[in-house]
């Protein structure tokens, strides 16, 4: 899970039923965590992403807010800010400990058709997700993935991690894409070959199937990749760039004009990469960063598969397990 990266916590809050199918997921970062972002889709819904550009002032972030509700759902981050401010977490702007501005970048998915109009996350969702944050991460139709859909099937929230030498790289993905995540000729997810030690818990079928398409092409996959390395903002952004490669392996097509695909990166700073010193220092550090980036792509792809296979049918959108139930026998 992404929480295998020490200090990273995840919380979900959602409503499903009675005209609701949406929610919010919060990734809380330990103090001193560098943040970055890579945005590739043509229809993003984001908050505080310009702040994360390498040339801008603020380096450290306190949390990332991922939410349903399209642009309305950006309001969930207000609740995350309030929760953090109550704990004196944020960018110090005054002499008193409580005079802080919490740094909470965020992104949203388009899931409005799964709820009655007007039912979308607000600040209370973000606050409740923070209250629920911990190291155990539920997957599937939870948090921001409650109303997600990927291609013709129900999407959801998934997570994965990998150890790279002394470092841990983790990812959390909210899979809500225009493209498909599975081949309907075989029932095999496109990123199934990334599986580690039977982690997906299914027996892949070899059977074609068909599912009616959805009524809208408006989508967006969002997520976070994290590592316990001390990275600059520019190096951290390379991690987010690489994670987008994992999305492209898991979803076909990815990054369309109707997706707002956005991936945040967090580097907690707990462990040092080799310093860029001496005649080969820059190359040595770049090679170490490259290994982390390669892992970021793999774990994000795996997180996408977890989001797919963990989901259940919601609001009339069938899940993978509904189409290929034998995979779970």
Tab-separated table of C-alpha atoms in Angstrom:
chain	number	residue	atom	x	y	z
A	1	UNK	CA	0.000	0.000	0.000
A	2	UNK	CA	1.054	3.604	-0.371
A	3	UNK	CA	1.162	3.715	3.425
A	4	UNK	CA	4.128	1.336	3.316
A	5	UNK	CA	6.016	4.597	2.780
A	6	UNK	CA	6.660	5.538	6.437
A	7	UNK	CA	4.652	8.496	7.683
A	8	UNK	CA	2.092	8.513	4.853
A	9	UNK	CA	-1.551	8.092	5.928
A	10	UNK	CA	-4.733	7.631	3.878
A	11	UNK	CA	-8.344	8.340	4.785
A	12	UNK	CA	-11.607	7.831	2.870
A	13	UNK	CA	-15.090	9.268	3.228
A	14	UNK	CA	-17.932	8.519	0.843
A	15	UNK	CA	-21.674	8.120	0.477
A	16	UNK	CA	-23.234	5.339	-1.595
A	17	UNK	CA	-26.997	4.855	-1.876
A	18	UNK	CA	-30.059	7.118	-1.637
A	19	UNK	CA	-28.950	9.101	-4.657
A	20	UNK	CA	-25.266	9.208	-3.710
A	21	UNK	CA	-22.193	7.543	-5.213
A	22	UNK	CA	-19.210	9.803	-4.589
A	23	UNK	CA	-16.543	10.540	-2.010
A	24	UNK	CA	-13.166	11.916	-1.035
A	25	UNK	CA	-9.754	10.391	-0.338
A	26	UNK	CA	-7.021	12.232	1.542
A	27	UNK	CA	-3.307	11.369	1.530
A	28	UNK	CA	-1.656	12.987	4.549
A	29	UNK	CA	2.083	13.600	4.383
A	30	UNK	CA	4.566	13.805	7.264
A	31	UNK	CA	6.161	17.207	7.950
A	32	UNK	CA	8.910	18.150	5.495
A	33	UNK	CA	7.406	16.309	2.512
A	34	UNK	CA	8.229	17.724	-0.922
A	35	UNK	CA	5.349	17.831	-3.388
A	36	UNK	CA	5.059	17.865	-7.175
A	37	UNK	CA	2.491	17.157	-9.873
A	38	UNK	CA	2.191	16.028	-13.481
A	39	UNK	CA	-1.042	16.767	-15.358
A	40	UNK	CA	-1.612	15.129	-18.756
A	41	UNK	CA	-5.325	14.940	-19.560
A	42	UNK	CA	-7.147	17.593	-21.552
A	43	UNK	CA	-9.874	18.291	-18.989
A	44	UNK	CA	-8.296	18.724	-15.528
A	45	UNK	CA	-10.021	19.770	-12.340
A	46	UNK	CA	-7.271	20.797	-9.943
A	47	UNK	CA	-6.337	23.012	-7.018
A	48	UNK	CA	-2.939	24.498	-6.013
A	49	UNK	CA	-1.026	22.764	-8.804
A	50	UNK	CA	0.839	25.900	-9.955
A	51	UNK	CA	2.244	26.133	-6.443
A	52	UNK	CA	4.077	22.853	-7.052
A	53	UNK	CA	6.038	24.087	-10.070
A	54	UNK	CA	9.777	23.827	-9.283
A	55	UNK	CA	10.367	27.560	-9.717
A	56	UNK	CA	7.731	28.564	-7.152
A	57	UNK	CA	8.221	29.292	-3.452
A	58	UNK	CA	6.554	26.545	-1.447
A	59	UNK	CA	8.334	23.181	-1.422
A	60	UNK	CA	6.526	21.205	1.267
A	61	UNK	CA	2.937	19.981	1.232
A	62	UNK	CA	0.763	18.749	4.089
A	63	UNK	CA	-1.689	16.581	2.212
A	64	UNK	CA	-3.289	15.749	-1.121
A	65	UNK	CA	-7.067	15.808	-1.560
A	66	UNK	CA	-8.593	13.531	-4.212
A	67	UNK	CA	-12.332	13.815	-4.686
A	68	UNK	CA	-15.371	13.052	-6.761
A	69	UNK	CA	-17.875	15.712	-7.685
A	70	UNK	CA	-16.059	17.275	-10.640
A	71	UNK	CA	-15.076	20.913	-9.990
A	72	UNK	CA	-17.622	21.085	-7.153
A	73	UNK	CA	-15.574	18.464	-5.302
A	74	UNK	CA	-12.583	20.784	-5.026
A	75	UNK	CA	-14.400	22.188	-1.982
A	76	UNK	CA	-13.463	19.010	-0.078
A	77	UNK	CA	-9.932	20.388	0.306
A	78	UNK	CA	-11.326	23.194	2.505
A	79	UNK	CA	-12.148	20.570	5.117
A	80	UNK	CA	-8.649	19.108	4.856
A	81	UNK	CA	-7.190	22.567	5.439
A	82	UNK	CA	-9.378	23.075	8.495
A	83	UNK	CA	-8.339	19.705	9.962
A	84	UNK	CA	-4.653	20.463	9.422
A	85	UNK	CA	-4.946	24.030	10.741
A	86	UNK	CA	-6.451	22.713	13.967
A	87	UNK	CA	-3.198	20.791	14.393
A	88	UNK	CA	-0.927	23.730	13.473
A	89	UNK	CA	0.168	22.048	10.240
A	90	UNK	CA	1.007	24.289	7.303
A	91	UNK	CA	3.219	26.984	5.850
A	92	UNK	CA	4.203	29.333	8.668
A	93	UNK	CA	3.014	32.890	7.946
A	94	UNK	CA	3.151	34.395	11.469
A	95	UNK	CA	5.047	34.182	14.725
A	96	UNK	CA	2.459	32.085	16.560
A	97	UNK	CA	2.364	28.292	15.979
A	98	UNK	CA	-1.257	28.439	14.807
A	99	UNK	CA	-0.545	31.105	12.169
A	100	UNK	CA	-0.174	28.652	9.311
A	101	UNK	CA	-1.635	28.048	5.869
A	102	UNK	CA	-1.969	24.293	5.192
A	103	UNK	CA	-0.759	23.344	1.721
A	104	UNK	CA	-3.313	20.950	0.216
A	105	UNK	CA	-3.168	20.497	-3.560
A	106	UNK	CA	-6.024	18.499	-5.004
A	107	UNK	CA	-7.708	17.036	-8.049
A	108	UNK	CA	-11.176	15.719	-8.843
A	109	UNK	CA	-12.807	13.102	-11.030
A	110	UNK	CA	-15.997	13.466	-13.045
A	111	UNK	CA	-18.511	11.111	-11.404
A	112	UNK	CA	-21.635	13.311	-11.391
A	113	UNK	CA	-23.842	10.839	-13.364
A	114	UNK	CA	-23.595	8.295	-10.536
A	115	UNK	CA	-25.366	10.597	-8.028
A	116	UNK	CA	-28.512	12.674	-8.035
A	117	UNK	CA	-27.781	16.206	-9.186
A	118	UNK	CA	-26.495	18.313	-6.312
A	119	UNK	CA	-25.063	15.369	-4.361
A	120	UNK	CA	-21.315	15.931	-4.323
A	121	UNK	CA	-18.475	16.173	-1.787
A	122	UNK	CA	-18.020	19.337	0.227
A	123	UNK	CA	-15.679	20.437	3.021
A	124	UNK	CA	-17.252	17.963	5.444
A	125	UNK	CA	-16.053	15.074	3.236
A	126	UNK	CA	-12.452	16.267	3.377
A	127	UNK	CA	-12.553	16.731	7.133
A	128	UNK	CA	-14.106	13.290	7.678
A	129	UNK	CA	-11.511	11.648	5.431
A	130	UNK	CA	-8.754	13.186	7.565
A	131	UNK	CA	-10.432	11.890	10.725
A	132	UNK	CA	-10.440	8.389	9.202
A	133	UNK	CA	-6.803	8.482	8.054
A	134	UNK	CA	-4.506	5.616	8.989
A	135	UNK	CA	-2.128	3.046	7.555
A	136	UNK	CA	-4.793	0.526	6.468
A	137	UNK	CA	-6.127	1.433	3.010
A	138	UNK	CA	-9.455	0.018	1.860
A	139	UNK	CA	-9.741	-0.483	-1.900
A	140	UNK	CA	-12.542	-0.480	-4.451
A	141	UNK	CA	-15.664	1.692	-4.237
A	142	UNK	CA	-14.352	3.831	-1.410
A	143	UNK	CA	-13.408	7.479	-1.015
A	144	UNK	CA	-12.890	9.278	-4.293
A	145	UNK	CA	-13.420	5.976	-6.116
A	146	UNK	CA	-16.994	5.505	-4.867
A	147	UNK	CA	-18.497	6.741	-8.123
A	148	UNK	CA	-15.584	6.046	-10.458
A	149	UNK	CA	-15.920	4.213	-13.765
A	150	UNK	CA	-13.192	3.010	-16.125
A	151	UNK	CA	-14.329	2.529	-19.680
A	152	UNK	CA	-17.431	0.319	-19.585
A	153	UNK	CA	-16.842	-0.982	-16.058
A	154	UNK	CA	-16.937	0.273	-12.482
A	155	UNK	CA	-13.686	1.830	-11.380
A	156	UNK	CA	-12.392	2.445	-7.904
A	157	UNK	CA	-9.501	3.240	-5.621
A	158	UNK	CA	-6.443	0.995	-5.612
A	159	UNK	CA	-3.007	1.023	-4.020
A	160	UNK	CA	0.331	-0.781	-4.307
A	161	UNK	CA	3.967	-0.447	-3.248
A	162	UNK	CA	7.442	-1.756	-4.008
A	163	UNK	CA	10.808	-1.732	-2.272
A	164	UNK	CA	13.712	-0.365	-4.306
A	165	UNK	CA	16.921	-0.971	-2.370
A	166	UNK	CA	16.569	1.012	0.854
A	167	UNK	CA	13.572	2.985	-0.452
A	168	UNK	CA	9.827	2.313	-0.617
A	169	UNK	CA	7.742	3.589	-3.525
A	170	UNK	CA	3.957	3.504	-3.155
A	171	UNK	CA	0.987	4.628	-5.218
A	172	UNK	CA	-2.711	5.265	-4.828
A	173	UNK	CA	-4.901	5.558	-7.935
A	174	UNK	CA	-8.531	6.595	-8.400
A	175	UNK	CA	-9.352	4.872	-11.696
A	176	UNK	CA	-11.996	6.796	-13.624
A	177	UNK	CA	-10.953	6.784	-17.274
A	178	UNK	CA	-12.504	7.160	-20.699
A	179	UNK	CA	-10.333	4.282	-21.875
A	180	UNK	CA	-10.762	0.638	-20.932
A	181	UNK	CA	-8.596	-1.128	-18.328
A	182	UNK	CA	-9.293	-4.665	-19.575
A	183	UNK	CA	-9.266	-6.517	-22.882
A	184	UNK	CA	-12.815	-7.680	-23.573
A	185	UNK	CA	-11.411	-10.385	-25.855
A	186	UNK	CA	-9.900	-12.231	-22.895
A	187	UNK	CA	-11.037	-10.597	-19.642
A	188	UNK	CA	-7.433	-9.829	-18.765
A	189	UNK	CA	-6.567	-6.331	-17.456
A	190	UNK	CA	-3.968	-4.576	-19.578
A	191	UNK	CA	-1.581	-4.255	-16.628
A	192	UNK	CA	-2.175	-7.775	-15.285
A	193	UNK	CA	1.418	-8.692	-16.133
A	194	UNK	CA	2.587	-6.310	-13.389
A	195	UNK	CA	1.118	-8.563	-10.690
A	196	UNK	CA	3.419	-9.452	-7.804
A	197	UNK	CA	2.950	-12.761	-5.944
A	198	UNK	CA	-0.722	-13.183	-6.821
A	199	UNK	CA	-1.621	-9.849	-5.223
A	200	UNK	CA	-4.788	-9.289	-7.274
A	201	UNK	CA	-6.356	-12.433	-5.839
A	202	UNK	CA	-8.090	-13.530	-9.045
A	203	UNK	CA	-7.698	-16.244	-11.681
A	204	UNK	CA	-7.641	-14.397	-14.978
A	205	UNK	CA	-10.355	-15.683	-17.317
A	206	UNK	CA	-9.853	-16.439	-20.994
A	207	UNK	CA	-13.309	-15.527	-22.188
A	208	UNK	CA	-14.617	-12.714	-24.349
A	209	UNK	CA	-17.431	-10.530	-23.066
A	210	UNK	CA	-19.270	-7.372	-24.010
A	211	UNK	CA	-20.714	-4.583	-21.875
A	212	UNK	CA	-22.802	-1.589	-22.982
A	213	UNK	CA	-20.887	1.673	-23.048
A	214	UNK	CA	-21.520	4.522	-20.624
A	215	UNK	CA	-23.530	7.635	-21.422
A	216	UNK	CA	-20.680	10.152	-20.943
A	217	UNK	CA	-17.086	10.448	-22.040
A	218	UNK	CA	-16.156	12.852	-19.236
A	219	UNK	CA	-13.730	11.141	-16.866
A	220	UNK	CA	-10.276	11.595	-15.189
A	221	UNK	CA	-7.873	9.285	-13.366
A	222	UNK	CA	-6.081	10.890	-10.434
A	223	UNK	CA	-3.646	9.643	-7.844
A	224	UNK	CA	-0.531	9.979	-5.736
A	225	UNK	CA	2.880	8.339	-5.843
A	226	UNK	CA	5.085	8.571	-2.753
A	227	UNK	CA	8.659	7.692	-1.786
A	228	UNK	CA	10.713	7.989	1.401
A	229	UNK	CA	13.566	9.776	-0.414
A	230	UNK	CA	14.853	13.331	-0.091
A	231	UNK	CA	14.067	14.798	-3.509
A	232	UNK	CA	13.995	18.331	-4.860
A	233	UNK	CA	10.760	19.628	-6.393
A	234	UNK	CA	12.124	18.957	-9.884
A	235	UNK	CA	13.205	15.404	-8.986
A	236	UNK	CA	9.851	14.817	-7.314
A	237	UNK	CA	8.083	15.886	-10.502
A	238	UNK	CA	10.031	13.268	-12.439
A	239	UNK	CA	8.435	10.693	-10.144
A	240	UNK	CA	4.953	11.984	-11.056
A	241	UNK	CA	5.861	11.960	-14.765
A	242	UNK	CA	6.917	8.307	-14.504
A	243	UNK	CA	3.721	7.343	-12.659
A	244	UNK	CA	1.731	8.618	-15.640
A	245	UNK	CA	3.512	5.933	-17.677
A	246	UNK	CA	1.974	3.378	-15.332
A	247	UNK	CA	-1.466	4.825	-16.024
A	248	UNK	CA	-0.831	4.514	-19.760
A	249	UNK	CA	0.051	0.829	-19.282
A	250	UNK	CA	-3.167	0.170	-17.349
A	251	UNK	CA	-5.690	2.185	-19.387
A	252	UNK	CA	-6.103	2.392	-23.164
A	253	UNK	CA	-6.289	5.087	-24.353
A	254	UNK	CA	-5.027	7.344	-21.553
A	255	UNK	CA	-4.623	11.130	-21.319
A	256	UNK	CA	-7.437	11.939	-23.751
A	257	UNK	CA	-8.976	15.384	-24.243
A	258	UNK	CA	-11.876	14.178	-22.077
A	259	UNK	CA	-9.696	12.988	-19.178
A	260	UNK	CA	-8.043	15.234	-16.611
A	261	UNK	CA	-5.375	12.695	-15.656
A	262	UNK	CA	-3.338	14.159	-12.796
A	263	UNK	CA	-0.729	12.471	-10.585
A	264	UNK	CA	0.847	14.049	-7.506
A	265	UNK	CA	4.203	12.990	-6.090
A	266	UNK	CA	5.325	13.087	-2.466
A	267	UNK	CA	8.912	12.683	-1.249
A	268	UNK	CA	9.042	12.448	2.541
A	269	UNK	CA	12.796	13.084	2.787
A	270	UNK	CA	13.477	10.267	5.236
A	271	UNK	CA	16.371	8.790	3.221
A	272	UNK	CA	19.069	10.450	1.118
A	273	UNK	CA	19.781	9.721	-2.512
A	274	UNK	CA	23.490	9.754	-3.453
A	275	UNK	CA	24.727	13.349	-3.429
A	276	UNK	CA	25.535	14.954	-6.789
A	277	UNK	CA	29.194	15.490	-5.873
A	278	UNK	CA	32.464	14.560	-7.544
A	279	UNK	CA	33.083	13.850	-11.244
A	280	UNK	CA	30.309	11.235	-11.490
A	281	UNK	CA	28.001	12.542	-8.774
A	282	UNK	CA	25.296	13.898	-11.070
A	283	UNK	CA	25.158	10.648	-13.038
A	284	UNK	CA	25.069	8.523	-9.888
A	285	UNK	CA	22.191	10.517	-8.402
A	286	UNK	CA	20.297	10.481	-11.699
A	287	UNK	CA	20.668	6.693	-11.923
A	288	UNK	CA	19.278	6.272	-8.407
A	289	UNK	CA	16.349	8.560	-9.228
A	290	UNK	CA	15.746	6.601	-12.425
A	291	UNK	CA	15.233	3.409	-10.432
A	292	UNK	CA	12.615	5.146	-8.274
A	293	UNK	CA	10.861	6.464	-11.366
A	294	UNK	CA	10.742	3.007	-12.955
A	295	UNK	CA	9.166	1.681	-9.762
A	296	UNK	CA	6.662	4.567	-9.741
A	297	UNK	CA	5.338	3.451	-13.130
A	298	UNK	CA	5.012	-0.151	-11.970
A	299	UNK	CA	3.243	0.574	-8.691
A	300	UNK	CA	0.813	3.024	-10.299
A	301	UNK	CA	-0.119	0.433	-12.924
A	302	UNK	CA	-0.684	-2.159	-10.197
A	303	UNK	CA	-2.773	0.310	-8.184
A	304	UNK	CA	-4.988	0.810	-11.231
A	305	UNK	CA	-5.619	-2.949	-11.503
A	306	UNK	CA	-6.460	-3.115	-7.796
A	307	UNK	CA	-8.980	-0.312	-8.273
A	308	UNK	CA	-10.609	-2.254	-11.117
A	309	UNK	CA	-10.832	-5.721	-9.569
A	310	UNK	CA	-11.761	-4.495	-6.072
A	311	UNK	CA	-14.789	-2.536	-7.288
A	312	UNK	CA	-18.401	-3.667	-7.118
A	313	UNK	CA	-21.283	-2.544	-9.308
A	314	UNK	CA	-22.700	0.844	-8.292
A	315	UNK	CA	-25.364	3.093	-9.847
A	316	UNK	CA	-25.963	0.715	-12.743
A	317	UNK	CA	-22.292	0.457	-13.767
A	318	UNK	CA	-21.241	-3.233	-13.797
A	319	UNK	CA	-18.013	-4.250	-12.091
A	320	UNK	CA	-15.299	-6.546	-13.399
A	321	UNK	CA	-16.562	-9.220	-11.006
A	322	UNK	CA	-20.049	-8.990	-12.534
A	323	UNK	CA	-18.775	-9.641	-16.064
A	324	UNK	CA	-16.205	-12.314	-15.181
A	325	UNK	CA	-17.430	-13.817	-11.861
A	326	UNK	CA	-15.415	-16.993	-12.435
A	327	UNK	CA	-12.233	-14.991	-11.871
A	328	UNK	CA	-13.086	-14.815	-8.173
A	329	UNK	CA	-14.077	-18.447	-7.621
